[in-house]
PDB file of C-alpha atoms in Angstrom:
ATOM      1  CA  MET A   1     -63.845 -45.993  23.280  1.00  0.00           C
ATOM      2  CA  LYS A   2     -61.569 -48.840  22.322  1.00  0.00           C
ATOM      3  CA  THR A   3     -61.433 -51.791  24.697  1.00  0.00           C
ATOM      4  CA  ARG A   4     -58.776 -51.431  27.396  1.00  0.00           C
ATOM      5  CA  ALA A   5     -56.942 -54.162  29.325  1.00  0.00           C
ATOM      6  CA  PHE A   6     -56.939 -53.521  33.085  1.00  0.00           C
ATOM      7  CA  ASP A   7     -53.316 -54.484  33.758  1.00  0.00           C
ATOM      8  CA  GLU A   8     -52.053 -52.359  30.898  1.00  0.00           C
ATOM      9  CA  TRP A   9     -54.207 -49.467  32.113  1.00  0.00           C
ATOM     10  CA  LEU A  10     -53.015 -49.781  35.723  1.00  0.00           C
ATOM     11  CA  ASN A  11     -49.352 -50.002  34.713  1.00  0.00           C
ATOM     12  CA  LYS A  12     -49.586 -46.463  33.345  1.00  0.00           C
ATOM     13  CA  PHE A  13     -50.588 -44.997  36.713  1.00  0.00           C
ATOM     14  CA  ARG A  14     -48.299 -42.244  37.988  1.00  0.00           C
ATOM     15  CA  ALA A  15     -46.162 -42.150  41.138  1.00  0.00           C
ATOM     16  CA  SER A  16     -46.834 -38.450  41.628  1.00  0.00           C
ATOM     17  CA  ILE A  17     -49.012 -35.669  40.342  1.00  0.00           C
ATOM     18  CA  SER A  18     -47.026 -32.794  41.863  1.00  0.00           C
ATOM     19  CA  THR A  19     -46.904 -29.629  39.785  1.00  0.00           C
ATOM     20  CA  TYR A  20     -44.047 -27.109  39.901  1.00  0.00           C
ATOM     21  CA  ASP A  21     -45.917 -24.816  42.296  1.00  0.00           C
ATOM     22  CA  TYR A  22     -46.919 -27.705  44.579  1.00  0.00           C
ATOM     23  CA  TYR A  23     -43.810 -27.483  46.743  1.00  0.00           C
ATOM     24  CA  VAL A  24     -43.963 -23.805  47.730  1.00  0.00           C
ATOM     25  CA  ASP A  25     -46.433 -21.111  46.734  1.00  0.00           C
ATOM     26  CA  PHE A  26     -43.876 -18.318  46.501  1.00  0.00           C
ATOM     27  CA  GLU A  27     -46.461 -15.786  45.387  1.00  0.00           C
ATOM     28  CA  LYS A  28     -48.274 -16.319  48.679  1.00  0.00           C
ATOM     29  CA  VAL A  29     -44.991 -16.259  50.629  1.00  0.00           C
ATOM     30  CA  HIS A  30     -43.914 -12.919  49.132  1.00  0.00           C
ATOM     31  CA  LYS A  31     -47.358 -11.398  49.697  1.00  0.00           C
ATOM     32  CA  ASN A  32     -47.381 -12.416  53.351  1.00  0.00           C
ATOM     33  CA  VAL A  33     -43.936 -10.886  53.869  1.00  0.00           C
ATOM     34  CA  GLU A  34     -44.797  -7.733  51.932  1.00  0.00           C
ATOM     35  CA  ASP A  35     -47.827  -7.156  54.175  1.00  0.00           C
ATOM     36  CA  ILE A  36     -45.572  -6.804  57.240  1.00  0.00           C
ATOM     37  CA  LYS A  37     -42.385  -5.546  55.623  1.00  0.00           C
ATOM     38  CA  ILE A  38     -42.526  -2.107  57.268  1.00  0.00           C
ATOM     39  CA  GLU A  39     -42.922  -3.529  60.773  1.00  0.00           C
ATOM     40  CA  LEU A  40     -40.103  -6.022  60.180  1.00  0.00           C
ATOM     41  CA  ASN A  41     -37.777  -3.282  58.981  1.00  0.00           C
ATOM     42  CA  ILE A  42     -38.526  -1.270  62.109  1.00  0.00           C
ATOM     43  CA  LEU A  43     -37.596  -4.237  64.280  1.00  0.00           C
ATOM     44  CA  ASN A  44     -34.410  -4.667  62.242  1.00  0.00           C
ATOM     45  CA  SER A  45     -32.975  -1.824  64.337  1.00  0.00           C
ATOM     46  CA  LEU A  46     -32.771  -4.294  67.253  1.00  0.00           C
ATOM     47  CA  ILE A  47     -30.244  -6.504  65.464  1.00  0.00           C
ATOM     48  CA  GLY A  48     -26.952  -6.218  67.349  1.00  0.00           C
ATOM     49  CA  SER A  49     -28.473  -3.917  69.966  1.00  0.00           C
ATOM     50  CA  LYS A  50     -26.567  -3.460  73.259  1.00  0.00           C
ATOM     51  CA  ASN A  51     -29.701  -2.258  75.075  1.00  0.00           C
ATOM     52  CA  ILE A  52     -32.273  -4.452  73.409  1.00  0.00           C
ATOM     53  CA  LYS A  53     -34.890  -4.410  76.147  1.00  0.00           C
ATOM     54  CA  GLU A  54     -35.009  -0.615  76.353  1.00  0.00           C
ATOM     55  CA  GLU A  55     -34.946  -0.232  72.565  1.00  0.00           C
ATOM     56  CA  PHE A  56     -37.685  -2.826  72.139  1.00  0.00           C
ATOM     57  CA  VAL A  57     -39.934  -0.964  74.567  1.00  0.00           C
ATOM     58  CA  ALA A  58     -39.165   2.305  72.780  1.00  0.00           C
ATOM     59  CA  ILE A  59     -40.208   0.758  69.457  1.00  0.00           C
ATOM     60  CA  LEU A  60     -43.462  -0.580  70.913  1.00  0.00           C
ATOM     61  CA  GLN A  61     -44.231   2.853  72.370  1.00  0.00           C
ATOM     62  CA  LYS A  62     -43.657   4.634  69.067  1.00  0.00           C
ATOM     63  CA  TYR A  63     -44.761   1.866  66.691  1.00  0.00           C
ATOM     64  CA  PRO A  64     -47.212  -0.384  68.582  1.00  0.00           C
ATOM     65  CA  GLU A  65     -48.228  -2.015  65.301  1.00  0.00           C
ATOM     66  CA  THR A  66     -44.894  -3.870  65.309  1.00  0.00           C
ATOM     67  CA  LEU A  67     -46.264  -6.139  68.021  1.00  0.00           C
ATOM     68  CA  LYS A  68     -48.377  -8.019  65.469  1.00  0.00           C
ATOM     69  CA  VAL A  69     -45.318  -9.459  63.693  1.00  0.00           C
ATOM     70  CA  ILE A  70     -43.796 -11.107  66.760  1.00  0.00           C
ATOM     71  CA  PRO A  71     -45.681 -14.441  66.358  1.00  0.00           C
ATOM     72  CA  ILE A  72     -44.379 -15.055  62.828  1.00  0.00           C
ATOM     73  CA  LEU A  73     -40.826 -14.789  64.185  1.00  0.00           C
ATOM     74  CA  LEU A  74     -41.701 -18.011  66.025  1.00  0.00           C
ATOM     75  CA  ALA A  75     -43.382 -19.531  62.965  1.00  0.00           C
ATOM     76  CA  LYS A  76     -46.838 -18.924  64.457  1.00  0.00           C
ATOM     77  CA  ARG A  77     -49.746 -17.391  62.543  1.00  0.00           C
ATOM     78  CA  GLU A  78     -52.003 -16.976  65.582  1.00  0.00           C
ATOM     79  CA  SER A  79     -52.380 -13.528  67.156  1.00  0.00           C
ATOM     80  CA  GLU A  80     -52.403 -15.087  70.637  1.00  0.00           C
ATOM     81  CA  ILE A  81     -49.725 -17.310  72.196  1.00  0.00           C
ATOM     82  CA  TYR A  82     -49.953 -19.052  75.574  1.00  0.00           C
ATOM     83  CA  CYS A  83     -46.782 -19.709  77.578  1.00  0.00           C
ATOM     84  CA  GLN A  84     -46.242 -21.459  80.904  1.00  0.00           C
ATOM     85  CA  ASP A  85     -43.295 -21.604  83.308  1.00  0.00           C
ATOM     86  CA  ASP A  86     -42.680 -21.644  87.057  1.00  0.00           C
ATOM     87  CA  LYS A  87     -43.974 -18.070  87.279  1.00  0.00           C
ATOM     88  CA  GLY A  88     -47.349 -19.104  85.923  1.00  0.00           C
ATOM     89  CA  GLY A  89     -49.196 -19.029  82.621  1.00  0.00           C
ATOM     90  CA  VAL A  90     -49.710 -16.028  80.387  1.00  0.00           C
ATOM     91  CA  LEU A  91     -51.833 -15.583  77.255  1.00  0.00           C
ATOM     92  CA  TYR A  92     -49.965 -13.065  75.112  1.00  0.00           C
ATOM     93  CA  LYS A  93     -52.039 -11.000  72.705  1.00  0.00           C
ATOM     94  CA  PHE A  94     -50.141  -9.559  69.776  1.00  0.00           C
ATOM     95  CA  SER A  95     -52.406  -6.713  68.754  1.00  0.00           C
ATOM     96  CA  PHE A  96     -52.471  -2.933  68.978  1.00  0.00           C
ATOM     97  CA  ASP A  97     -55.116  -3.106  71.705  1.00  0.00           C
ATOM     98  CA  ALA A  98     -52.738  -5.010  73.970  1.00  0.00           C
ATOM     99  CA  LEU A  99     -50.692  -1.830  74.493  1.00  0.00           C
ATOM    100  CA  LYS A 100     -53.521   0.529  75.362  1.00  0.00           C
ATOM    101  CA  GLY A 101     -53.225   2.522  78.581  1.00  0.00           C
ATOM    102  CA  GLU A 102     -50.872   5.004  80.223  1.00  0.00           C
ATOM    103  CA  TYR A 103     -47.199   4.089  80.295  1.00  0.00           C
ATOM    104  CA  ARG A 104     -45.784   4.831  83.777  1.00  0.00           C
ATOM    105  CA  PRO A 105     -44.112   2.741  86.503  1.00  0.00           C
ATOM    106  CA  ASN A 106     -46.475   0.190  88.100  1.00  0.00           C
ATOM    107  CA  SER A 107     -49.237   1.002  85.590  1.00  0.00           C
ATOM    108  CA  HIS A 108     -51.031  -1.764  83.708  1.00  0.00           C
ATOM    109  CA  LYS A 109     -49.367  -0.686  80.479  1.00  0.00           C
ATOM    110  CA  PHE A 110     -45.912  -0.659  82.077  1.00  0.00           C
ATOM    111  CA  LYS A 111     -46.435  -4.204  83.328  1.00  0.00           C
ATOM    112  CA  THR A 112     -47.627  -5.209  79.861  1.00  0.00           C
ATOM    113  CA  TYR A 113     -44.388  -3.976  78.283  1.00  0.00           C
ATOM    114  CA  GLU A 114     -42.394  -5.817  80.927  1.00  0.00           C
ATOM    115  CA  GLN A 115     -44.349  -8.982  80.147  1.00  0.00           C
ATOM    116  CA  TYR A 116     -43.617  -8.724  76.419  1.00  0.00           C
ATOM    117  CA  CYS A 117     -39.929  -8.226  77.169  1.00  0.00           C
ATOM    118  CA  TYR A 118     -40.064 -11.385  79.278  1.00  0.00           C
ATOM    119  CA  PHE A 119     -41.667 -13.189  76.347  1.00  0.00           C
ATOM    120  CA  MET A 120     -38.901 -12.027  74.005  1.00  0.00           C
ATOM    121  CA  GLU A 121     -36.239 -13.139  76.477  1.00  0.00           C
ATOM    122  CA  GLN A 122     -37.681 -16.548  77.278  1.00  0.00           C
ATOM    123  CA  THR A 123     -38.499 -17.499  73.670  1.00  0.00           C
ATOM    124  CA  GLY A 124     -34.970 -16.622  72.556  1.00  0.00           C
ATOM    125  CA  LEU A 125     -36.010 -13.807  70.217  1.00  0.00           C
ATOM    126  CA  PHE A 126     -33.898 -11.217  72.053  1.00  0.00           C
ATOM    127  CA  ASP A 127     -30.907 -13.551  71.743  1.00  0.00           C
ATOM    128  CA  LEU A 128     -31.626 -14.055  68.042  1.00  0.00           C
ATOM    129  CA  LEU A 129     -31.546 -10.295  67.454  1.00  0.00           C
ATOM    130  CA  GLU A 130     -29.050  -9.114  70.051  1.00  0.00           C
ATOM    131  CA  ASN A 131     -26.317 -11.566  69.131  1.00  0.00           C
ATOM    132  CA  HIS A 132     -26.604 -10.987  65.389  1.00  0.00           C
ATOM    133  CA  LEU A 133     -27.722 -14.551  64.672  1.00  0.00           C
ATOM    134  CA  ILE A 134     -29.629 -13.113  61.696  1.00  0.00           C
ATOM    135  CA  ASN A 135     -28.896 -10.129  59.478  1.00  0.00           C
ATOM    136  CA  ASN A 136     -32.351  -9.118  58.289  1.00  0.00           C
ATOM    137  CA  LEU A 137     -35.830  -9.914  59.588  1.00  0.00           C
ATOM    138  CA  VAL A 138     -37.417  -9.622  56.143  1.00  0.00           C
ATOM    139  CA  ASP A 139     -35.154 -12.380  54.845  1.00  0.00           C
ATOM    140  CA  TYR A 140     -35.646 -14.382  58.028  1.00  0.00           C
ATOM    141  CA  VAL A 141     -39.453 -14.224  57.812  1.00  0.00           C
ATOM    142  CA  THR A 142     -39.315 -15.103  54.114  1.00  0.00           C
ATOM    143  CA  GLY A 143     -37.625 -18.327  55.198  1.00  0.00           C
ATOM    144  CA  VAL A 144     -40.190 -18.897  57.947  1.00  0.00           C
ATOM    145  CA  GLU A 145     -43.070 -18.336  55.531  1.00  0.00           C
ATOM    146  CA  THR A 146     -41.490 -20.718  53.030  1.00  0.00           C
ATOM    147  CA  GLY A 147     -41.305 -23.415  55.701  1.00  0.00           C
ATOM    148  CA  LEU A 148     -44.881 -22.827  56.840  1.00  0.00           C
ATOM    149  CA  ASP A 149     -46.160 -22.902  53.270  1.00  0.00           C
ATOM    150  CA  SER A 150     -44.409 -26.197  52.574  1.00  0.00           C
ATOM    151  CA  ASN A 151     -46.537 -27.662  55.379  1.00  0.00           C
ATOM    152  CA  GLY A 152     -49.573 -26.803  53.253  1.00  0.00           C
ATOM    153  CA  ARG A 153     -48.603 -29.307  50.560  1.00  0.00           C
ATOM    154  CA  LYS A 154     -51.158 -31.817  51.811  1.00  0.00           C
ATOM    155  CA  ASN A 155     -54.009 -29.384  51.222  1.00  0.00           C
ATOM    156  CA  ARG A 156     -52.669 -28.424  47.802  1.00  0.00           C
ATOM    157  CA  GLY A 157     -52.158 -32.077  46.928  1.00  0.00           C
ATOM    158  CA  GLY A 158     -55.800 -32.826  47.518  1.00  0.00           C
ATOM    159  CA  HIS A 159     -56.756 -30.464  44.738  1.00  0.00           C
ATOM    160  CA  LEU A 160     -54.101 -31.409  42.186  1.00  0.00           C
ATOM    161  CA  MET A 161     -56.208 -34.087  40.476  1.00  0.00           C
ATOM    162  CA  GLU A 162     -59.222 -31.774  40.451  1.00  0.00           C
ATOM    163  CA  ASP A 163     -57.145 -29.019  38.876  1.00  0.00           C
ATOM    164  CA  LEU A 164     -55.760 -31.401  36.276  1.00  0.00           C
ATOM    165  CA  VAL A 165     -59.177 -32.715  35.271  1.00  0.00           C
ATOM    166  CA  GLU A 166     -60.618 -29.204  35.174  1.00  0.00           C
ATOM    167  CA  ARG A 167     -57.864 -28.110  32.805  1.00  0.00           C
ATOM    168  CA  TYR A 168     -58.824 -30.824  30.312  1.00  0.00           C
ATOM    169  CA  ILE A 169     -62.526 -29.993  30.674  1.00  0.00           C
ATOM    170  CA  LYS A 170     -61.760 -26.377  29.790  1.00  0.00           C
ATOM    171  CA  GLU A 171     -59.538 -27.398  26.881  1.00  0.00           C
ATOM    172  CA  ALA A 172     -62.458 -29.408  25.513  1.00  0.00           C
ATOM    173  CA  GLY A 173     -64.417 -26.165  25.225  1.00  0.00           C
ATOM    174  CA  PHE A 174     -66.597 -26.289  28.334  1.00  0.00           C
ATOM    175  CA  VAL A 175     -67.201 -23.055  30.225  1.00  0.00           C
ATOM    176  CA  LYS A 176     -67.360 -22.813  34.000  1.00  0.00           C
ATOM    177  CA  ASP A 177     -70.845 -22.142  35.403  1.00  0.00           C
ATOM    178  CA  GLU A 178     -72.300 -22.470  31.910  1.00  0.00           C
ATOM    179  CA  THR A 179     -71.544 -25.970  30.637  1.00  0.00           C
ATOM    180  CA  TYR A 180     -69.525 -27.312  33.550  1.00  0.00           C
ATOM    181  CA  PHE A 181     -69.883 -26.750  37.279  1.00  0.00           C
ATOM    182  CA  LYS A 182     -67.712 -27.364  40.342  1.00  0.00           C
ATOM    183  CA  GLU A 183     -68.781 -29.024  43.580  1.00  0.00           C
ATOM    184  CA  MET A 184     -72.452 -29.650  42.924  1.00  0.00           C
ATOM    185  CA  TYR A 185     -74.713 -31.559  45.277  1.00  0.00           C
ATOM    186  CA  LEU A 186     -77.322 -34.017  44.015  1.00  0.00           C
ATOM    187  CA  ALA A 187     -80.066 -31.658  45.170  1.00  0.00           C
ATOM    188  CA  ASP A 188     -78.536 -28.805  43.141  1.00  0.00           C
ATOM    189  CA  ILE A 189     -78.420 -30.988  40.031  1.00  0.00           C
ATOM    190  CA  GLU A 190     -82.050 -32.002  40.501  1.00  0.00           C
ATOM    191  CA  ARG A 191     -83.198 -28.397  40.881  1.00  0.00           C
ATOM    192  CA  LYS A 192     -81.152 -27.056  37.994  1.00  0.00           C
ATOM    193  CA  TRP A 193     -82.162 -29.619  35.380  1.00  0.00           C
ATOM    194  CA  GLY A 194     -85.366 -31.101  36.791  1.00  0.00           C
ATOM    195  CA  ILE A 195     -83.999 -34.622  37.046  1.00  0.00           C
ATOM    196  CA  ASP A 196     -84.925 -37.213  39.689  1.00  0.00           C
ATOM    197  CA  LEU A 197     -81.773 -38.571  41.373  1.00  0.00           C
ATOM    198  CA  SER A 198     -83.449 -40.160  44.389  1.00  0.00           C
ATOM    199  CA  ALA A 199     -82.016 -43.522  43.346  1.00  0.00           C
ATOM    200  CA  LEU A 200     -78.549 -42.136  44.065  1.00  0.00           C
ATOM    201  CA  SER A 201     -79.389 -40.283  47.263  1.00  0.00           C
ATOM    202  CA  ASN A 202     -81.224 -43.044  49.128  1.00  0.00           C
ATOM    203  CA  GLN A 203     -84.508 -41.203  48.606  1.00  0.00           C
ATOM    204  CA  GLY A 204     -82.996 -37.849  49.539  1.00  0.00           C
ATOM    205  CA  LYS A 205     -81.227 -39.059  52.698  1.00  0.00           C
ATOM    206  CA  ALA A 206     -77.666 -38.768  51.325  1.00  0.00           C
ATOM    207  CA  ALA A 207     -76.159 -35.375  50.511  1.00  0.00           C
ATOM    208  CA  LYS A 208     -73.735 -36.530  47.825  1.00  0.00           C
ATOM    209  CA  ARG A 209     -71.499 -33.896  46.243  1.00  0.00           C
ATOM    210  CA  PHE A 210     -69.593 -34.293  42.960  1.00  0.00           C
ATOM    211  CA  ASP A 211     -66.299 -32.595  42.109  1.00  0.00           C
ATOM    212  CA  PHE A 212     -67.626 -31.544  38.693  1.00  0.00           C
ATOM    213  CA  VAL A 213     -70.762 -31.749  36.616  1.00  0.00           C
ATOM    214  CA  VAL A 214     -70.565 -31.432  32.833  1.00  0.00           C
ATOM    215  CA  LYS A 215     -73.750 -30.661  30.898  1.00  0.00           C
ATOM    216  CA  THR A 216     -74.034 -31.483  27.225  1.00  0.00           C
ATOM    217  CA  GLU A 217     -77.095 -31.253  25.023  1.00  0.00           C
ATOM    218  CA  ASN A 218     -78.302 -34.750  25.844  1.00  0.00           C
ATOM    219  CA  MET A 219     -76.523 -35.778  29.037  1.00  0.00           C
ATOM    220  CA  ILE A 220     -75.518 -34.751  32.556  1.00  0.00           C
ATOM    221  CA  TYR A 221     -72.143 -36.152  33.612  1.00  0.00           C
ATOM    222  CA  ALA A 222     -71.330 -36.243  37.341  1.00  0.00           C
ATOM    223  CA  ILE A 223     -67.577 -36.468  37.942  1.00  0.00           C
ATOM    224  CA  GLU A 224     -65.380 -37.584  40.828  1.00  0.00           C
ATOM    225  CA  THR A 225     -61.595 -37.175  40.869  1.00  0.00           C
ATOM    226  CA  ASN A 226     -58.868 -38.482  43.164  1.00  0.00           C
ATOM    227  CA  PHE A 227     -55.219 -39.485  43.235  1.00  0.00           C
ATOM    228  CA  TYR A 228     -53.674 -41.974  45.643  1.00  0.00           C
ATOM    229  CA  ALA A 229     -49.894 -41.959  45.921  1.00  0.00           C
ATOM    230  CA  SER A 230     -49.986 -44.575  48.684  1.00  0.00           C
ATOM    231  CA  GLY A 231     -52.258 -47.443  49.618  1.00  0.00           C
ATOM    232  CA  GLY A 232     -54.727 -47.921  52.453  1.00  0.00           C
ATOM    233  CA  SER A 233     -58.118 -49.340  53.375  1.00  0.00           C
ATOM    234  CA  LYS A 234     -59.837 -46.237  52.013  1.00  0.00           C
ATOM    235  CA  LEU A 235     -59.031 -47.251  48.448  1.00  0.00           C
ATOM    236  CA  ASN A 236     -61.019 -50.488  48.642  1.00  0.00           C
ATOM    237  CA  GLU A 237     -64.032 -48.664  50.019  1.00  0.00           C
ATOM    238  CA  THR A 238     -63.724 -45.965  47.339  1.00  0.00           C
ATOM    239  CA  ALA A 239     -63.641 -48.554  44.545  1.00  0.00           C
ATOM    240  CA  ARG A 240     -66.678 -50.365  45.952  1.00  0.00           C
ATOM    241  CA  SER A 241     -68.733 -47.223  46.525  1.00  0.00           C
ATOM    242  CA  TYR A 242     -68.007 -45.834  43.051  1.00  0.00           C
ATOM    243  CA  LYS A 243     -68.879 -49.179  41.479  1.00  0.00           C
ATOM    244  CA  MET A 244     -72.239 -49.042  43.267  1.00  0.00           C
ATOM    245  CA  LEU A 245     -72.747 -45.410  42.294  1.00  0.00           C
ATOM    246  CA  ALA A 246     -72.108 -46.207  38.643  1.00  0.00           C
ATOM    247  CA  GLN A 247     -74.634 -49.054  38.789  1.00  0.00           C
ATOM    248  CA  GLU A 248     -77.253 -46.779  40.366  1.00  0.00           C
ATOM    249  CA  THR A 249     -76.847 -44.181  37.618  1.00  0.00           C
ATOM    250  CA  HIS A 250     -77.853 -46.803  35.040  1.00  0.00           C
ATOM    251  CA  THR A 251     -81.405 -46.435  36.334  1.00  0.00           C
ATOM    252  CA  VAL A 252     -81.485 -42.702  35.569  1.00  0.00           C
ATOM    253  CA  ASP A 253     -82.006 -41.531  32.000  1.00  0.00           C
ATOM    254  CA  GLY A 254     -79.816 -38.641  30.873  1.00  0.00           C
ATOM    255  CA  PHE A 255     -77.337 -39.016  33.737  1.00  0.00           C
ATOM    256  CA  GLU A 256     -73.939 -40.738  33.882  1.00  0.00           C
ATOM    257  CA  PHE A 257     -71.170 -41.071  36.452  1.00  0.00           C
ATOM    258  CA  VAL A 258     -67.523 -40.523  35.428  1.00  0.00           C
ATOM    259  CA  TRP A 259     -64.505 -41.295  37.608  1.00  0.00           C
ATOM    260  CA  PHE A 260     -60.976 -39.999  37.012  1.00  0.00           C
ATOM    261  CA  THR A 261     -58.402 -41.621  39.278  1.00  0.00           C
ATOM    262  CA  ASP A 262     -54.692 -42.448  39.337  1.00  0.00           C
ATOM    263  CA  GLY A 263     -51.730 -43.078  41.622  1.00  0.00           C
ATOM    264  CA  LEU A 264     -49.531 -46.011  42.578  1.00  0.00           C
ATOM    265  CA  GLY A 265     -51.555 -46.472  45.749  1.00  0.00           C
ATOM    266  CA  TRP A 266     -54.002 -48.460  43.649  1.00  0.00           C
ATOM    267  CA  LYS A 267     -51.409 -51.217  43.237  1.00  0.00           C
ATOM    268  CA  SER A 268     -52.297 -52.374  46.757  1.00  0.00           C
ATOM    269  CA  ALA A 269     -56.032 -52.354  45.993  1.00  0.00           C
ATOM    270  CA  ARG A 270     -55.910 -53.608  42.442  1.00  0.00           C
ATOM    271  CA  GLY A 271     -58.471 -56.366  43.104  1.00  0.00           C
ATOM    272  CA  ASN A 272     -61.273 -53.994  44.029  1.00  0.00           C
ATOM    273  CA  LEU A 273     -60.247 -51.525  41.358  1.00  0.00           C
ATOM    274  CA  ARG A 274     -60.332 -54.299  38.749  1.00  0.00           C
ATOM    275  CA  GLU A 275     -63.904 -55.174  39.759  1.00  0.00           C
ATOM    276  CA  THR A 276     -64.945 -51.550  39.351  1.00  0.00           C
ATOM    277  CA  PHE A 277     -63.017 -51.237  36.082  1.00  0.00           C
ATOM    278  CA  ASP A 278     -64.752 -54.329  34.659  1.00  0.00           C
ATOM    279  CA  SER A 279     -68.239 -53.120  35.547  1.00  0.00           C
ATOM    280  CA  MET A 280     -67.938 -49.356  35.060  1.00  0.00           C
ATOM    281  CA  GLU A 281     -67.969 -47.708  31.646  1.00  0.00           C
ATOM    282  CA  HIS A 282     -66.498 -44.336  32.567  1.00  0.00           C
ATOM    283  CA  ILE A 283     -63.372 -44.857  34.650  1.00  0.00           C
ATOM    284  CA  TYR A 284     -60.239 -43.092  33.433  1.00  0.00           C
ATOM    285  CA  SER A 285     -56.644 -42.279  34.347  1.00  0.00           C
ATOM    286  CA  ILE A 286     -54.229 -39.419  33.686  1.00  0.00           C
ATOM    287  CA  ASP A 287     -52.958 -41.297  30.650  1.00  0.00           C
ATOM    288  CA  ASP A 288     -56.526 -41.347  29.314  1.00  0.00           C
ATOM    289  CA  LEU A 289     -56.791 -37.593  29.910  1.00  0.00           C
ATOM    290  CA  GLU A 290     -53.579 -37.026  27.986  1.00  0.00           C
ATOM    291  CA  ASN A 291     -55.040 -39.049  25.129  1.00  0.00           C
ATOM    292  CA  ALA A 292     -58.058 -36.748  24.750  1.00  0.00           C
ATOM    293  CA  VAL A 293     -60.596 -38.950  26.518  1.00  0.00           C
ATOM    294  CA  VAL A 294     -62.578 -35.888  27.587  1.00  0.00           C
ATOM    295  CA  ASN A 295     -63.409 -35.140  23.964  1.00  0.00           C
ATOM    296  CA  GLU A 296     -64.601 -38.729  23.527  1.00  0.00           C
ATOM    297  CA  ILE A 297     -66.795 -38.843  26.636  1.00  0.00           C
ATOM    298  CA  PHE A 298     -68.569 -35.511  26.728  1.00  0.00           C
ATOM    299  CA  LYS A 299     -70.281 -35.301  23.357  1.00  0.00           C
TER     300      LYS A 299
END
């Protein structure tokens, strides 16, 4: 590769790596709603009800499976919800089994129905339905699911850089589980290709895992990927540890370490990153990826 200047390289780092589907996974949202659409439509009959308690019990008697959708009305995915007030604590179970038994006054099942009505009253769900605060539970739950899914952005964000790098690896002609591999441990690499990586694993004591491994005819490339939108002490430690890892790989024939990283968080740790950049051959950014660096590295 041509010689790169660190400051020029760093100035091309991105503020964000968010893709269009990062914000909400609508495919997942619609699937989750579709899975309970029938039960939600049954409960729709309670909207505007003048005898909501009696009608709710009647629905549970005839369609006990509707009980399972109650938690999502409160933006909860769990099938059990604990509630406490001056009458004591109750662990509510929202499953078909919760309604087993004979329904008659003073029976266990009767008391169970009464308890679920109390839950609906105290959580405000009866008020939500009875007073027409919503028009359709399917639409309402679609909104709830959208909100819950947006909370999953952090988990999706952690994989965005991996996904980006993998896309360029594929575009370069590598095939998953044939010429490139995801999430491989040092021990797996050693077994698969008969290579001694004890210098990297502290004589087998460290269970290091790489995001990707690319195998060419003459070389094994171990790859790490990350993106830091904001700074923190972790960045300095990451730069130092990857610098050390790259130095250790120099002692192993047929094995090289490659690091793809980016993000404006590195501005606050530029000193440590510069040290790693100056001593490490294979350290690249998103700009490098966009300029076909994968084709240059993995030959």
